[in-house]
Short mmCIF file of N, CA and C in Angstrom, two decimals:
data_model
loop_
_atom_site.label_atom_id
_atom_site.label_comp_id
_atom_site.label_asym_id
_atom_site.label_seq_id
_atom_site.Cartn_x
_atom_site.Cartn_y
_atom_site.Cartn_z
N MET M 645 0.84 -1.18 0.00
CA MET M 645 0.00 0.00 0.00
C MET M 645 0.89 1.25 0.00
N ARG M 646 0.66 2.14 -0.92
CA ARG M 646 1.43 3.37 -1.01
C ARG M 646 0.73 4.47 -0.24
N PHE M 647 1.49 5.20 0.56
CA PHE M 647 0.97 6.31 1.34
C PHE M 647 0.92 7.55 0.47
N THR M 648 -0.20 8.26 0.49
CA THR M 648 -0.33 9.51 -0.24
C THR M 648 -1.10 10.51 0.60
N ILE M 649 -0.67 11.73 0.59
CA ILE M 649 -1.38 12.80 1.28
C ILE M 649 -2.51 13.24 0.37
N ARG M 650 -3.70 13.31 0.92
CA ARG M 650 -4.87 13.68 0.11
C ARG M 650 -5.20 15.14 0.34
N SER M 651 -4.91 15.95 -0.63
CA SER M 651 -5.21 17.37 -0.60
C SER M 651 -5.33 17.84 -2.04
N PRO M 652 -6.30 18.70 -2.32
CA PRO M 652 -6.45 19.14 -3.72
C PRO M 652 -5.25 19.87 -4.28
N LYS M 653 -4.45 20.53 -3.43
CA LYS M 653 -3.30 21.30 -3.90
C LYS M 653 -2.01 20.49 -3.93
N HIS M 654 -2.08 19.25 -3.45
CA HIS M 654 -0.86 18.45 -3.33
C HIS M 654 -0.58 17.65 -4.59
N ARG M 655 0.65 17.77 -5.09
CA ARG M 655 1.09 16.92 -6.19
C ARG M 655 1.74 15.69 -5.56
N PRO M 656 1.14 14.53 -5.74
CA PRO M 656 1.69 13.34 -5.08
C PRO M 656 3.11 13.02 -5.56
N TYR M 657 3.85 12.46 -4.65
CA TYR M 657 5.18 11.96 -4.97
C TYR M 657 4.96 10.73 -5.84
N ASP M 658 5.38 10.79 -7.09
CA ASP M 658 5.04 9.73 -8.05
C ASP M 658 6.22 8.87 -8.50
N GLU M 659 7.34 9.02 -7.88
CA GLU M 659 8.53 8.24 -8.18
C GLU M 659 9.07 8.43 -9.60
N SER M 660 8.75 9.55 -10.21
CA SER M 660 9.40 9.88 -11.48
C SER M 660 10.81 10.36 -11.14
N PRO M 661 11.72 10.35 -12.09
CA PRO M 661 13.10 10.73 -11.78
C PRO M 661 13.23 12.11 -11.12
N GLY M 662 12.48 13.08 -11.58
CA GLY M 662 12.57 14.43 -11.02
C GLY M 662 12.04 14.52 -9.61
N THR M 663 10.86 13.96 -9.37
CA THR M 663 10.29 14.03 -8.02
C THR M 663 11.10 13.19 -7.04
N LEU M 664 11.65 12.09 -7.51
CA LEU M 664 12.49 11.26 -6.66
C LEU M 664 13.75 12.02 -6.25
N ARG M 665 14.34 12.71 -7.19
CA ARG M 665 15.55 13.49 -6.92
C ARG M 665 15.27 14.60 -5.90
N VAL M 666 14.14 15.29 -6.06
CA VAL M 666 13.77 16.36 -5.14
C VAL M 666 13.48 15.79 -3.75
N ALA M 667 12.74 14.69 -3.67
CA ALA M 667 12.39 14.09 -2.38
C ALA M 667 13.62 13.61 -1.63
N ARG M 668 14.54 12.97 -2.34
CA ARG M 668 15.78 12.50 -1.69
C ARG M 668 16.61 13.68 -1.18
N ALA M 669 16.72 14.71 -2.01
CA ALA M 669 17.49 15.89 -1.61
C ALA M 669 16.82 16.58 -0.43
N ALA M 670 15.51 16.67 -0.44
CA ALA M 670 14.79 17.31 0.67
C ALA M 670 15.02 16.55 1.97
N LYS M 671 14.99 15.23 1.89
CA LYS M 671 15.24 14.41 3.08
C LYS M 671 16.64 14.68 3.64
N LEU M 672 17.64 14.70 2.77
CA LEU M 672 19.02 14.94 3.21
C LEU M 672 19.19 16.33 3.82
N VAL M 673 18.60 17.33 3.16
CA VAL M 673 18.70 18.71 3.67
C VAL M 673 18.01 18.81 5.03
N PHE M 674 16.84 18.21 5.15
CA PHE M 674 16.10 18.27 6.42
C PHE M 674 16.87 17.58 7.54
N LEU M 675 17.43 16.42 7.25
CA LEU M 675 18.20 15.70 8.27
C LEU M 675 19.46 16.45 8.67
N ARG M 676 20.09 17.08 7.70
CA ARG M 676 21.34 17.78 7.95
C ARG M 676 21.14 19.11 8.70
N SER M 677 20.12 19.87 8.27
CA SER M 677 19.99 21.23 8.81
C SER M 677 18.76 21.47 9.66
N GLY M 678 17.83 20.53 9.68
CA GLY M 678 16.62 20.71 10.47
C GLY M 678 15.60 21.57 9.76
N GLY M 679 14.48 21.78 10.42
CA GLY M 679 13.37 22.51 9.80
C GLY M 679 13.62 23.98 9.61
N ALA M 680 14.38 24.60 10.51
CA ALA M 680 14.59 26.04 10.43
C ALA M 680 15.39 26.45 9.19
N SER M 681 16.33 25.64 8.77
CA SER M 681 17.18 25.97 7.61
C SER M 681 16.73 25.25 6.34
N PHE M 682 15.58 24.64 6.37
CA PHE M 682 15.06 23.89 5.22
C PHE M 682 14.56 24.87 4.18
N SER M 683 15.19 24.89 3.00
CA SER M 683 14.80 25.86 1.97
C SER M 683 14.85 25.23 0.58
N ILE M 684 14.13 25.84 -0.32
CA ILE M 684 14.14 25.38 -1.71
C ILE M 684 15.54 25.55 -2.29
N ARG M 685 16.21 26.62 -1.92
CA ARG M 685 17.58 26.86 -2.40
C ARG M 685 18.51 25.72 -1.96
N GLY M 686 18.41 25.31 -0.71
CA GLY M 686 19.23 24.21 -0.20
C GLY M 686 18.91 22.89 -0.88
N ILE M 687 17.63 22.65 -1.13
CA ILE M 687 17.20 21.42 -1.82
C ILE M 687 17.72 21.42 -3.24
N ALA M 688 17.61 22.56 -3.91
CA ALA M 688 18.11 22.66 -5.29
C ALA M 688 19.61 22.39 -5.35
N ALA M 689 20.35 22.92 -4.41
CA ALA M 689 21.80 22.70 -4.39
C ALA M 689 22.11 21.22 -4.15
N GLU M 690 21.40 20.59 -3.22
CA GLU M 690 21.63 19.18 -2.91
C GLU M 690 21.27 18.30 -4.10
N ALA M 691 20.19 18.63 -4.80
CA ALA M 691 19.72 17.83 -5.93
C ALA M 691 20.48 18.17 -7.22
N LYS M 692 21.34 19.19 -7.15
CA LYS M 692 22.08 19.67 -8.33
C LYS M 692 21.10 20.05 -9.45
N MET M 693 20.10 20.83 -9.04
CA MET M 693 19.07 21.33 -9.96
C MET M 693 18.95 22.84 -9.73
N SER M 694 18.35 23.52 -10.67
CA SER M 694 18.06 24.94 -10.44
C SER M 694 16.83 25.06 -9.54
N MET M 695 16.67 26.23 -8.92
CA MET M 695 15.48 26.44 -8.09
C MET M 695 14.22 26.36 -8.94
N GLY M 696 14.30 26.83 -10.17
CA GLY M 696 13.15 26.76 -11.07
C GLY M 696 12.75 25.33 -11.38
N ALA M 697 13.74 24.46 -11.52
CA ALA M 697 13.45 23.04 -11.78
C ALA M 697 12.77 22.40 -10.58
N VAL M 698 13.25 22.72 -9.37
CA VAL M 698 12.62 22.19 -8.16
C VAL M 698 11.19 22.71 -8.06
N GLN M 699 11.00 24.01 -8.31
CA GLN M 699 9.67 24.60 -8.22
C GLN M 699 8.75 24.14 -9.34
N HIS M 700 9.30 23.61 -10.41
CA HIS M 700 8.46 23.01 -11.45
C HIS M 700 7.71 21.81 -10.87
N PHE M 701 8.42 21.01 -10.09
CA PHE M 701 7.79 19.83 -9.48
C PHE M 701 6.93 20.21 -8.28
N TYR M 702 7.46 21.07 -7.42
CA TYR M 702 6.76 21.47 -6.19
C TYR M 702 6.90 22.98 -6.02
N PRO M 703 5.85 23.74 -6.30
CA PRO M 703 5.93 25.21 -6.30
C PRO M 703 6.28 25.87 -4.97
N ASN M 704 6.01 25.21 -3.85
CA ASN M 704 6.34 25.85 -2.58
C ASN M 704 6.88 24.83 -1.58
N ARG M 705 7.38 25.37 -0.49
CA ARG M 705 8.03 24.55 0.53
C ARG M 705 7.09 23.53 1.15
N ASP M 706 5.85 23.92 1.38
CA ASP M 706 4.87 23.00 1.98
C ASP M 706 4.66 21.76 1.12
N GLN M 707 4.60 21.94 -0.18
CA GLN M 707 4.42 20.80 -1.08
C GLN M 707 5.66 19.92 -1.10
N ILE M 708 6.83 20.51 -0.97
CA ILE M 708 8.05 19.72 -0.91
C ILE M 708 8.07 18.89 0.38
N VAL M 709 7.67 19.49 1.48
CA VAL M 709 7.64 18.78 2.76
C VAL M 709 6.66 17.60 2.67
N ALA M 710 5.48 17.82 2.08
CA ALA M 710 4.50 16.75 1.94
C ALA M 710 5.05 15.61 1.08
N ALA M 711 5.71 15.96 -0.03
CA ALA M 711 6.30 14.93 -0.90
C ALA M 711 7.42 14.19 -0.18
N MET M 712 8.22 14.91 0.59
CA MET M 712 9.30 14.28 1.35
C MET M 712 8.73 13.30 2.37
N LEU M 713 7.66 13.68 3.05
CA LEU M 713 7.04 12.79 4.02
C LEU M 713 6.50 11.54 3.35
N GLU M 714 5.87 11.69 2.19
CA GLU M 714 5.40 10.52 1.44
C GLU M 714 6.56 9.61 1.10
N TYR M 715 7.65 10.20 0.63
CA TYR M 715 8.84 9.43 0.25
C TYR M 715 9.36 8.65 1.45
N VAL M 716 9.50 9.31 2.59
CA VAL M 716 10.05 8.67 3.79
C VAL M 716 9.13 7.55 4.28
N VAL M 717 7.83 7.80 4.32
CA VAL M 717 6.88 6.78 4.79
C VAL M 717 6.90 5.58 3.85
N ASN M 718 6.91 5.82 2.56
CA ASN M 718 6.94 4.71 1.60
C ASN M 718 8.26 3.95 1.65
N GLU M 719 9.34 4.65 1.87
CA GLU M 719 10.65 4.02 2.03
C GLU M 719 10.63 3.11 3.26
N TYR M 720 10.06 3.61 4.34
CA TYR M 720 9.94 2.82 5.57
C TYR M 720 9.07 1.58 5.34
N GLU M 721 7.92 1.76 4.69
CA GLU M 721 7.03 0.62 4.45
C GLU M 721 7.67 -0.43 3.56
N ASP M 722 8.41 0.00 2.55
CA ASP M 722 9.11 -0.96 1.68
C ASP M 722 10.11 -1.79 2.48
N GLU M 723 10.85 -1.13 3.35
CA GLU M 723 11.83 -1.83 4.17
C GLU M 723 11.14 -2.76 5.17
N TRP M 724 10.02 -2.31 5.75
CA TRP M 724 9.27 -3.14 6.69
C TRP M 724 8.77 -4.41 6.00
N GLU M 725 8.25 -4.28 4.80
CA GLU M 725 7.77 -5.45 4.05
C GLU M 725 8.93 -6.41 3.75
N ARG M 726 10.09 -5.87 3.41
CA ARG M 726 11.25 -6.70 3.14
C ARG M 726 11.66 -7.47 4.39
N VAL M 727 11.68 -6.82 5.53
CA VAL M 727 12.06 -7.47 6.78
C VAL M 727 11.02 -8.53 7.17
N CYS M 728 9.75 -8.21 7.01
CA CYS M 728 8.69 -9.16 7.38
C CYS M 728 8.73 -10.44 6.55
N LYS M 729 9.21 -10.35 5.34
CA LYS M 729 9.30 -11.56 4.49
C LYS M 729 10.29 -12.56 5.06
N ASN M 730 11.26 -12.09 5.84
CA ASN M 730 12.26 -12.97 6.42
C ASN M 730 11.78 -13.69 7.68
N PHE M 731 10.71 -13.20 8.27
CA PHE M 731 10.16 -13.85 9.46
C PHE M 731 9.22 -14.98 9.09
N ARG M 732 9.21 -15.99 9.88
CA ARG M 732 8.27 -17.11 9.65
C ARG M 732 7.25 -17.09 10.78
N PHE M 733 6.01 -16.98 10.43
CA PHE M 733 4.95 -16.93 11.44
C PHE M 733 4.21 -18.23 11.49
#
């Protein structure tokens, strides 16, 4: 089951190369600098993209945070499913 935030203004994280690159970079920037220093400029630098390219996928910081959360939750669920396959019930 894939986690998605349901909001009319939200562009879901769809695992296309561009959104994946932005979500991974956002996760790294957030972990490194925390919420106070989390910026589109920092994400663009980490993803090696222009700010315009990042904003093409996610026009504002709130949408990037939502996509990053989807990415992290789905990453966690994928790993959980992999671990559960190794257990015998």
